[in-house]
Structures are given as C-alpha cells and as structure tokens.
C-alpha cells in the first residue's frame, strides 16, 4: 500500500498517519487514502476564515501549521539560509537572495524619477516616498509623521522610554540596536569610522561627522546674541554662559564659580599644586596651558604686545599694561 506524505509536516505526525493507514488494510485503499489525505490536510490547513494555529511564545495566530513553524524561527533564532560571505542568517531563501545583492552590488530596481537604483524592491518603495512626500505613519502622542512603520516604532521609544537593547558589559540600555552596536566600541576600543582627511578614528559615526567640521570649517550652531558660530551644539551651550553670566561649575574647595567645566578643571590645579603643562626646553611646569604659552616667549624672544604710544614691545600682556601706566603719570 502506498504512503501519502505532505511536505513540511513533523516526522512524528507522518509516522502516526502512516500507521493509521496500515491498521485499516481491510478497507478500500483508494477511498481510505483520499479520506486520510483530506483529514490530514484539514489538520494542517485551517478552514476558511479560521486561524487555529498559534505561536506559544507570542500568541500570534496562523491559518497553516507550516506558517507557525516558519514564524517560530523568529523566537528560536533558527535561520536555515546563511550568507557565505558575511555569515548572516535568514529564515527564508528569498531573503538571502535579496541580501546577496549587497555583496554583488546588483541593483535591479530603479527609481523612474531620479534614476537611483536599489538592491531590494522594498527599498525602492520606501525611496519613492521621498518624491511623493508621503508620511502615512503618524505618532499618536506627538503627531510627528513618518515614511516607514519601523521608523515610527523606533520613535515611540522616546515616549515610552523603552530601552530593550542592553549592553552585556555595563548594563546600559538603548532604544535601538544600532546604538548598542556603536556603544560596544567604547568597551572594545574599536574605531570603525575613519576620517578621510587626517585618518583619525572614531567609535561612533556622529563623532566623525562632528570632527569633519574641523576640515570643512562648517559651524552650523550660531549664537543668537552675538552671531558667533560653533561646530558643536555643546560648545554653543557653554558659550551662552558668557552672555547670561551663568556659572554652573563650582569649585568644591573655594566655591568659586566658572562658566565652563574645562575652566574649573584648570582652576583646580591651584589647589592641588598640579602642573601638567611642562616646558620642553627648561622643564618648568605650569598649571595652565596659557601660562606655558606665555612662558615659551622667553625662549623664542617673541613680543606680540606693543605699546601704541612708544612702540615698545612686550612678551606678556600684563607687562604692557604696567608699562602703559608710565605714560599716564
């Protein structure tokens, strides 16, 4: 008697079905074979409109048992199809085929508006929203709209403060996996992003982007009071203290206030006696770099401060101020 098998059915289910057939050899084999095939089909494929098969992990329901099996790979991490270039795994073969185009450089999907090409049809579909301006996914809390559902999902973590991606070294949480990946470079010391001008390395792409402004001269952050430009937003914030008079950094020894953290750090050397700035010619130490710079003029003979009355030059501004007083007497 022939055995009927349906692909993707568990081995134990197949064995159970075959043994049931063998126990009923007395009945007409053709009729029973068809009946058993129909019964088994009903077992693995739900009636129209029903979804009786559910995932034990997340409760999601499916019409076909084979779809549950495929879905379970999300939870188990089982990915049958692996890339032989980078080792990345995929649950379905067609996902792997799409992924391989990243390595081959193949981009079969072209935008009919700007001729930009993409390796995946979904990437082209997302790109087309750039031209249409379509943003179909709104945030229910703040109303911000997004082109992609995934971007909205990431955005929602701002409101929920959800940080599902946790560093295994320091337990710091992140809302996005890409941020965790970038953070891990802090622990490994890895610097994936390199400046194309001076080859300096950075652990995060944002740090490289900020660094590039040194070479380009770009200063996108402008003071609303004096119009002075800055390459970093943090530098602008510190600068604003000049106008507001705010001195949020207080010395724990003498309670003197400073507008910038670095200024407080330099001031602390007064109390500790630390002189980290050393002259390379005479080994004299200084608590602040500006004092070392002034001292170096002793060796170079440079006198940049000139009296407007008699044209006498000085190496230090303080010396010029004292000299000017002699003309006022």
mmCIF file of C-alpha atoms in Angstrom:
data_model
loop_
_atom_site.group_PDB
_atom_site.id
_atom_site.type_symbol
_atom_site.label_atom_id
_atom_site.label_comp_id
_atom_site.label_asym_id
_atom_site.label_seq_id
_atom_site.Cartn_x
_atom_site.Cartn_y
_atom_site.Cartn_z
ATOM 1 C CA UNK A 1 0.000 0.000 0.000
ATOM 2 C CA UNK A 2 1.351 3.478 -0.884
ATOM 3 C CA UNK A 3 2.136 6.087 1.775
ATOM 4 C CA UNK A 4 0.948 9.687 1.408
ATOM 5 C CA UNK A 5 3.195 12.474 2.724
ATOM 6 C CA UNK A 6 2.665 16.222 2.849
ATOM 7 C CA UNK A 7 5.872 18.344 2.841
ATOM 8 C CA UNK A 8 6.961 20.253 5.986
ATOM 9 C CA UNK A 9 4.965 18.043 8.398
ATOM 10 C CA UNK A 10 6.696 16.849 11.546
ATOM 11 C CA UNK A 11 8.131 13.332 11.351
ATOM 12 C CA UNK A 12 6.049 12.080 14.269
ATOM 13 C CA UNK A 13 2.847 13.308 12.559
ATOM 14 C CA UNK A 14 3.832 11.470 9.361
ATOM 15 C CA UNK A 15 4.511 8.244 11.252
ATOM 16 C CA UNK A 16 1.202 8.478 13.091
ATOM 17 C CA UNK A 17 -0.671 8.966 9.825
ATOM 18 C CA UNK A 18 1.094 6.058 8.064
ATOM 19 C CA UNK A 19 0.401 3.656 10.936
ATOM 20 C CA UNK A 20 -3.280 4.595 10.865
ATOM 21 C CA UNK A 21 -3.438 3.616 7.200
ATOM 22 C CA UNK A 22 -1.724 0.273 7.781
ATOM 23 C CA UNK A 23 -4.206 -0.680 10.521
ATOM 24 C CA UNK A 24 -7.112 -0.386 8.082
ATOM 25 C CA UNK A 25 -5.926 -2.561 5.185
ATOM 26 C CA UNK A 26 -9.335 -4.253 5.031
ATOM 27 C CA UNK A 27 -10.997 -1.083 3.708
ATOM 28 C CA UNK A 28 -10.778 0.108 0.167
ATOM 29 C CA UNK A 29 -7.312 1.609 -0.223
ATOM 30 C CA UNK A 30 -8.319 4.280 -2.747
ATOM 31 C CA UNK A 31 -11.247 5.616 -0.685
ATOM 32 C CA UNK A 32 -9.329 5.483 2.596
ATOM 33 C CA UNK A 33 -6.254 7.065 1.042
ATOM 34 C CA UNK A 34 -8.255 10.047 -0.185
ATOM 35 C CA UNK A 35 -10.107 10.309 3.119
ATOM 36 C CA UNK A 36 -6.882 10.266 5.135
ATOM 37 C CA UNK A 37 -5.261 12.818 2.831
ATOM 38 C CA UNK A 38 -8.266 15.118 3.319
ATOM 39 C CA UNK A 39 -8.217 14.582 7.106
ATOM 40 C CA UNK A 40 -4.524 15.396 7.319
ATOM 41 C CA UNK A 41 -4.934 18.425 5.057
ATOM 42 C CA UNK A 42 -7.643 19.666 7.438
ATOM 43 C CA UNK A 43 -5.289 19.103 10.353
ATOM 44 C CA UNK A 44 -2.554 21.359 8.945
ATOM 45 C CA UNK A 45 -4.631 23.878 6.994
ATOM 46 C CA UNK A 46 -7.411 25.761 8.738
ATOM 47 C CA UNK A 47 -10.949 26.084 7.357
ATOM 48 C CA UNK A 48 -11.711 29.312 5.519
ATOM 49 C CA UNK A 49 -11.836 32.276 7.876
ATOM 50 C CA UNK A 50 -10.163 30.477 10.801
ATOM 51 C CA UNK A 51 -6.683 30.784 12.321
ATOM 52 C CA UNK A 52 -6.461 27.888 14.801
ATOM 53 C CA UNK A 53 -2.666 27.550 14.899
ATOM 54 C CA UNK A 54 -0.941 29.893 17.315
ATOM 55 C CA UNK A 55 2.604 30.656 18.467
ATOM 56 C CA UNK A 56 3.267 29.536 22.046
ATOM 57 C CA UNK A 57 5.686 32.451 22.535
ATOM 58 C CA UNK A 58 3.728 35.497 21.379
ATOM 59 C CA UNK A 59 0.231 34.150 20.677
ATOM 60 C CA UNK A 60 0.174 35.189 17.014
ATOM 61 C CA UNK A 61 -2.266 33.031 15.036
ATOM 62 C CA UNK A 62 -1.896 31.403 11.615
ATOM 63 C CA UNK A 63 -4.101 29.514 9.170
ATOM 64 C CA UNK A 64 -1.378 26.994 8.342
ATOM 65 C CA UNK A 65 0.732 24.996 10.751
ATOM 66 C CA UNK A 66 3.702 25.320 8.386
ATOM 67 C CA UNK A 67 3.488 29.102 8.778
ATOM 68 C CA UNK A 68 3.714 28.712 12.555
ATOM 69 C CA UNK A 69 6.869 26.666 12.094
ATOM 70 C CA UNK A 70 8.352 29.370 9.886
ATOM 71 C CA UNK A 71 7.312 32.087 12.335
ATOM 72 C CA UNK A 72 8.904 30.231 15.283
ATOM 73 C CA UNK A 73 12.348 30.881 13.786
ATOM 74 C CA UNK A 74 11.973 34.495 14.930
ATOM 75 C CA UNK A 75 11.926 33.323 18.555
ATOM 76 C CA UNK A 76 14.318 30.391 18.336
ATOM 77 C CA UNK A 77 16.882 32.220 16.197
ATOM 78 C CA UNK A 78 16.944 29.288 13.801
ATOM 79 C CA UNK A 79 17.871 30.648 10.368
ATOM 80 C CA UNK A 80 18.340 27.920 7.801
ATOM 81 C CA UNK A 81 19.769 30.042 4.976
ATOM 82 C CA UNK A 82 23.180 31.642 5.648
ATOM 83 C CA UNK A 83 25.228 34.092 3.591
ATOM 84 C CA UNK A 84 28.570 32.532 2.621
ATOM 85 C CA UNK A 85 30.196 35.991 2.551
ATOM 86 C CA UNK A 86 29.308 37.549 5.925
ATOM 87 C CA UNK A 87 27.585 34.642 7.700
ATOM 88 C CA UNK A 88 24.296 36.462 8.266
ATOM 89 C CA UNK A 89 21.337 34.077 8.541
ATOM 90 C CA UNK A 90 17.861 34.271 7.042
ATOM 91 C CA UNK A 91 14.703 32.272 7.700
ATOM 92 C CA UNK A 92 13.704 32.178 4.030
ATOM 93 C CA UNK A 93 15.768 31.652 0.882
ATOM 94 C CA UNK A 94 14.411 34.673 -0.999
ATOM 95 C CA UNK A 95 15.596 36.968 1.828
ATOM 96 C CA UNK A 96 19.096 35.556 1.385
ATOM 97 C CA UNK A 97 18.910 36.109 -2.373
ATOM 98 C CA UNK A 98 17.982 39.765 -1.810
ATOM 99 C CA UNK A 99 20.759 40.147 0.778
ATOM 100 C CA UNK A 100 23.388 38.732 -1.617
ATOM 101 C CA UNK A 101 22.895 41.746 -3.875
ATOM 102 C CA UNK A 102 24.562 43.866 -1.177
ATOM 103 C CA UNK A 103 27.749 41.887 -1.785
ATOM 104 C CA UNK A 104 27.459 41.637 -5.571
ATOM 105 C CA UNK A 105 26.441 45.281 -5.991
ATOM 106 C CA UNK A 106 23.467 44.295 -8.107
ATOM 107 C CA UNK A 107 20.681 46.910 -8.061
ATOM 108 C CA UNK A 108 17.871 45.781 -10.358
ATOM 109 C CA UNK A 109 15.209 48.172 -9.017
ATOM 110 C CA UNK A 110 15.430 51.695 -10.483
ATOM 111 C CA UNK A 111 13.535 54.830 -9.468
ATOM 112 C CA UNK A 112 11.744 56.262 -12.513
ATOM 113 C CA UNK A 113 12.042 59.802 -11.138
ATOM 114 C CA UNK A 114 15.719 60.160 -10.237
ATOM 115 C CA UNK A 115 17.327 57.009 -11.682
ATOM 116 C CA UNK A 116 18.616 55.954 -8.269
ATOM 117 C CA UNK A 117 18.852 52.161 -8.028
ATOM 118 C CA UNK A 118 18.226 49.711 -5.176
ATOM 119 C CA UNK A 119 19.058 46.105 -4.341
ATOM 120 C CA UNK A 120 15.576 45.396 -2.941
ATOM 121 C CA UNK A 121 12.064 46.248 -4.107
ATOM 122 C CA UNK A 122 11.109 47.316 -0.571
ATOM 123 C CA UNK A 123 13.986 49.837 -0.560
ATOM 124 C CA UNK A 124 12.702 51.339 -3.805
ATOM 125 C CA UNK A 125 9.177 51.526 -2.381
ATOM 126 C CA UNK A 126 10.480 53.395 0.675
ATOM 127 C CA UNK A 127 12.578 55.717 -1.505
ATOM 128 C CA UNK A 128 9.592 56.716 -3.648
ATOM 129 C CA UNK A 129 8.089 58.421 -0.593
ATOM 130 C CA UNK A 130 10.934 60.960 -0.850
ATOM 131 C CA UNK A 131 9.423 62.175 -4.114
ATOM 132 C CA UNK A 132 5.786 61.895 -3.061
ATOM 133 C CA UNK A 133 6.373 63.365 0.409
ATOM 134 C CA UNK A 134 4.090 60.671 1.756
ATOM 135 C CA UNK A 135 4.305 60.044 5.504
ATOM 136 C CA UNK A 136 1.481 57.626 6.273
ATOM 137 C CA UNK A 137 2.573 56.644 9.787
ATOM 138 C CA UNK A 138 1.704 59.265 12.465
ATOM 139 C CA UNK A 139 2.750 59.194 16.121
ATOM 140 C CA UNK A 140 -0.390 59.076 18.298
ATOM 141 C CA UNK A 141 1.346 61.044 21.057
ATOM 142 C CA UNK A 142 3.138 63.980 19.398
ATOM 143 C CA UNK A 143 1.710 63.858 15.870
ATOM 144 C CA UNK A 144 5.053 63.516 14.084
ATOM 145 C CA UNK A 145 4.643 61.589 10.851
ATOM 146 C CA UNK A 146 6.998 59.031 9.337
ATOM 147 C CA UNK A 147 7.559 57.417 5.946
ATOM 148 C CA UNK A 148 8.190 53.981 7.420
ATOM 149 C CA UNK A 149 6.424 51.972 10.105
ATOM 150 C CA UNK A 150 9.781 50.857 11.501
ATOM 151 C CA UNK A 151 10.896 54.471 11.991
ATOM 152 C CA UNK A 152 7.658 55.218 13.858
ATOM 153 C CA UNK A 153 8.241 52.172 16.058
ATOM 154 C CA UNK A 154 11.731 53.418 16.918
ATOM 155 C CA UNK A 155 10.366 56.912 17.563
ATOM 156 C CA UNK A 156 7.757 55.614 20.021
ATOM 157 C CA UNK A 157 10.559 54.539 22.368
ATOM 158 C CA UNK A 158 11.214 58.240 23.023
ATOM 159 C CA UNK A 159 7.779 58.468 24.646
ATOM 160 C CA UNK A 160 7.816 55.078 26.361
ATOM 161 C CA UNK A 161 11.478 55.389 27.457
ATOM 162 C CA UNK A 162 11.785 51.758 26.399
ATOM 163 C CA UNK A 163 15.379 50.551 26.017
ATOM 164 C CA UNK A 164 15.240 46.882 25.070
ATOM 165 C CA UNK A 165 18.855 46.611 23.864
ATOM 166 C CA UNK A 166 21.129 46.224 26.888
ATOM 167 C CA UNK A 167 24.933 46.238 26.967
ATOM 168 C CA UNK A 168 26.248 42.970 28.429
ATOM 169 C CA UNK A 169 29.301 44.766 29.848
ATOM 170 C CA UNK A 170 27.898 47.813 31.686
ATOM 171 C CA UNK A 171 24.109 47.144 31.504
ATOM 172 C CA UNK A 172 23.411 50.464 29.784
ATOM 173 C CA UNK A 173 20.176 50.339 27.779
ATOM 174 C CA UNK A 174 19.474 51.626 24.268
ATOM 175 C CA UNK A 175 16.296 52.124 22.267
ATOM 176 C CA UNK A 176 17.911 50.973 19.004
ATOM 177 C CA UNK A 177 20.200 48.030 18.291
ATOM 178 C CA UNK A 178 22.423 50.202 16.092
ATOM 179 C CA UNK A 179 23.082 52.458 19.103
ATOM 180 C CA UNK A 180 24.065 49.454 21.224
ATOM 181 C CA UNK A 181 26.403 48.258 18.473
ATOM 182 C CA UNK A 182 28.014 51.685 18.349
ATOM 183 C CA UNK A 183 28.275 51.793 22.158
ATOM 184 C CA UNK A 184 30.107 48.454 22.294
ATOM 185 C CA UNK A 185 33.098 50.137 20.643
ATOM 186 C CA UNK A 186 33.602 52.017 23.930
ATOM 187 C CA UNK A 187 34.429 48.694 25.599
ATOM 188 C CA UNK A 188 36.321 47.080 22.713
ATOM 189 C CA UNK A 189 38.259 50.215 21.761
ATOM 190 C CA UNK A 190 37.322 49.560 18.158
ATOM 191 C CA UNK A 191 37.195 52.626 15.897
ATOM 192 C CA UNK A 192 35.163 51.737 12.835
ATOM 193 C CA UNK A 193 34.811 55.252 11.431
ATOM 194 C CA UNK A 194 37.920 56.894 9.965
ATOM 195 C CA UNK A 195 38.399 60.477 8.783
ATOM 196 C CA UNK A 196 39.267 60.515 5.074
ATOM 197 C CA UNK A 197 41.351 63.681 5.533
ATOM 198 C CA UNK A 198 43.563 63.001 8.576
ATOM 199 C CA UNK A 199 42.808 59.261 9.161
ATOM 200 C CA UNK A 200 41.765 59.859 12.785
ATOM 201 C CA UNK A 201 39.497 57.059 14.012
ATOM 202 C CA UNK A 202 36.190 57.272 15.884
ATOM 203 C CA UNK A 203 33.989 54.711 17.606
ATOM 204 C CA UNK A 204 30.759 56.428 16.538
ATOM 205 C CA UNK A 205 29.694 57.885 13.206
ATOM 206 C CA UNK A 206 28.257 61.025 14.830
ATOM 207 C CA UNK A 207 31.690 61.804 16.305
ATOM 208 C CA UNK A 208 33.260 61.512 12.855
ATOM 209 C CA UNK A 209 30.570 63.804 11.438
ATOM 210 C CA UNK A 210 31.336 66.438 14.092
ATOM 211 C CA UNK A 211 35.092 66.035 13.552
ATOM 212 C CA UNK A 212 34.744 66.630 9.799
ATOM 213 C CA UNK A 213 33.620 70.188 10.540
ATOM 214 C CA UNK A 214 37.215 70.937 11.569
ATOM 215 C CA UNK A 215 38.262 70.287 7.971
ATOM 216 C CA UNK A 216 35.229 71.827 6.265
ATOM 217 C CA UNK A 217 35.023 74.849 8.579
ATOM 218 C CA UNK A 218 31.294 74.262 8.953
ATOM 219 C CA UNK A 219 29.743 75.945 12.014
ATOM 220 C CA UNK A 220 26.021 75.178 11.960
ATOM 221 C CA UNK A 221 25.291 76.318 15.530
ATOM 222 C CA UNK A 222 25.029 80.111 15.836
ATOM 223 C CA UNK A 223 24.744 82.267 18.959
ATOM 224 C CA UNK A 224 21.505 84.280 18.881
ATOM 225 C CA UNK A 225 23.168 87.124 20.808
ATOM 226 C CA UNK A 226 26.496 87.747 19.057
ATOM 227 C CA UNK A 227 26.108 85.548 15.945
ATOM 228 C CA UNK A 228 29.309 83.631 16.696
ATOM 229 C CA UNK A 229 29.298 80.207 15.046
ATOM 230 C CA UNK A 230 30.219 76.836 16.555
ATOM 231 C CA UNK A 231 30.809 73.362 15.156
ATOM 232 C CA UNK A 232 29.084 71.648 18.095
ATOM 233 C CA UNK A 233 25.841 72.359 19.921
ATOM 234 C CA UNK A 234 27.521 71.671 23.280
ATOM 235 C CA UNK A 235 30.130 74.355 22.554
ATOM 236 C CA UNK A 236 27.343 76.850 21.809
ATOM 237 C CA UNK A 237 25.644 75.978 25.122
ATOM 238 C CA UNK A 238 28.882 76.653 27.020
ATOM 239 C CA UNK A 239 29.363 79.907 25.110
ATOM 240 C CA UNK A 240 25.895 81.171 26.093
ATOM 241 C CA UNK A 241 27.104 81.388 29.700
ATOM 242 C CA UNK A 242 29.251 84.357 28.588
ATOM 243 C CA UNK A 243 26.058 86.298 27.844
ATOM 244 C CA UNK A 244 23.898 85.012 30.705
ATOM 245 C CA UNK A 245 26.635 85.273 33.336
ATOM 246 C CA UNK A 246 25.716 81.782 34.493
ATOM 247 C CA UNK A 247 28.486 79.889 36.295
ATOM 248 C CA UNK A 248 27.181 76.379 36.891
ATOM 249 C CA UNK A 249 30.570 74.782 37.632
ATOM 250 C CA UNK A 250 31.539 75.414 41.265
ATOM 251 C CA UNK A 251 34.917 74.710 42.871
ATOM 252 C CA UNK A 252 34.445 72.316 45.812
ATOM 253 C CA UNK A 253 37.379 73.919 47.669
ATOM 254 C CA UNK A 254 36.828 77.690 47.435
ATOM 255 C CA UNK A 255 33.297 77.837 45.941
ATOM 256 C CA UNK A 256 34.438 79.958 43.010
ATOM 257 C CA UNK A 257 32.114 79.597 40.024
ATOM 258 C CA UNK A 258 33.005 79.036 36.378
ATOM 259 C CA UNK A 259 31.013 79.135 33.159
ATOM 260 C CA UNK A 260 32.857 76.167 31.672
ATOM 261 C CA UNK A 261 33.841 72.775 33.038
ATOM 262 C CA UNK A 262 37.309 72.975 31.495
ATOM 263 C CA UNK A 263 37.960 76.293 33.257
ATOM 264 C CA UNK A 264 37.054 74.709 36.602
ATOM 265 C CA UNK A 265 39.361 71.795 35.822
ATOM 266 C CA UNK A 266 42.257 74.192 35.171
ATOM 267 C CA UNK A 267 41.419 76.153 38.333
ATOM 268 C CA UNK A 268 41.631 73.028 40.495
ATOM 269 C CA UNK A 269 45.381 72.907 39.804
ATOM 270 C CA UNK A 270 45.691 75.985 42.041
ATOM 271 C CA UNK A 271 44.524 73.879 44.996
ATOM 272 C CA UNK A 272 46.228 70.618 44.091
ATOM 273 C CA UNK A 273 49.520 72.214 43.051
ATOM 274 C CA UNK A 274 49.443 70.099 39.919
ATOM 275 C CA UNK A 275 51.431 71.465 36.969
ATOM 276 C CA UNK A 276 50.640 69.244 33.993
ATOM 277 C CA UNK A 277 51.959 71.632 31.322
ATOM 278 C CA UNK A 278 55.740 71.273 31.045
ATOM 279 C CA UNK A 279 58.138 73.428 29.024
ATOM 280 C CA UNK A 280 60.058 71.247 26.563
ATOM 281 C CA UNK A 281 63.148 73.476 26.795
ATOM 282 C CA UNK A 282 63.660 74.123 30.511
ATOM 283 C CA UNK A 283 61.207 71.613 32.069
ATOM 284 C CA UNK A 284 59.407 74.310 34.064
ATOM 285 C CA UNK A 285 55.844 73.304 34.936
ATOM 286 C CA UNK A 286 52.627 75.309 34.720
ATOM 287 C CA UNK A 287 49.094 74.748 35.967
ATOM 288 C CA UNK A 288 47.523 76.167 32.802
ATOM 289 C CA UNK A 289 48.408 75.865 29.132
ATOM 290 C CA UNK A 290 48.058 79.604 28.580
ATOM 291 C CA UNK A 291 50.816 80.183 31.162
ATOM 292 C CA UNK A 292 53.095 77.753 29.353
ATOM 293 C CA UNK A 293 52.364 79.536 26.066
ATOM 294 C CA UNK A 294 53.297 82.853 27.655
ATOM 295 C CA UNK A 295 56.464 81.345 29.149
ATOM 296 C CA UNK A 296 57.626 79.998 25.774
ATOM 297 C CA UNK A 297 58.157 83.587 24.588
ATOM 298 C CA UNK A 298 61.087 83.780 26.997
ATOM 299 C CA UNK A 299 62.815 81.204 24.823
ATOM 300 C CA UNK A 300 61.588 82.410 21.417
ATOM 301 C CA UNK A 301 62.038 86.125 22.118
ATOM 302 C CA UNK A 302 58.573 86.825 20.715
ATOM 303 C CA UNK A 303 56.999 90.103 21.898
ATOM 304 C CA UNK A 304 53.473 90.362 20.455
ATOM 305 C CA UNK A 305 52.168 93.099 22.796
ATOM 306 C CA UNK A 306 53.175 96.573 21.514
ATOM 307 C CA UNK A 307 52.691 99.960 23.204
ATOM 308 C CA UNK A 308 50.691 102.358 20.994
ATOM 309 C CA UNK A 309 52.485 105.378 22.467
ATOM 310 C CA UNK A 310 56.162 104.464 22.156
ATOM 311 C CA UNK A 311 56.042 101.211 20.187
ATOM 312 C CA UNK A 312 57.904 99.290 22.893
ATOM 313 C CA UNK A 313 57.098 95.566 22.729
ATOM 314 C CA UNK A 314 56.485 93.019 25.497
ATOM 315 C CA UNK A 315 56.185 89.246 25.744
ATOM 316 C CA UNK A 316 53.315 89.421 28.249
ATOM 317 C CA UNK A 317 50.109 91.468 28.191
ATOM 318 C CA UNK A 318 50.457 92.178 31.936
ATOM 319 C CA UNK A 319 53.868 93.769 31.284
ATOM 320 C CA UNK A 320 52.340 96.004 28.600
ATOM 321 C CA UNK A 321 49.558 97.124 30.986
ATOM 322 C CA UNK A 322 52.099 98.117 33.653
ATOM 323 C CA UNK A 323 54.151 99.976 31.040
ATOM 324 C CA UNK A 324 51.146 101.973 29.739
ATOM 325 C CA UNK A 325 50.652 103.355 33.253
ATOM 326 C CA UNK A 326 54.069 105.048 32.989
ATOM 327 C CA UNK A 327 52.751 107.258 30.170
ATOM 328 C CA UNK A 328 49.772 108.392 32.263
ATOM 329 C CA UNK A 329 51.885 109.792 35.114
#
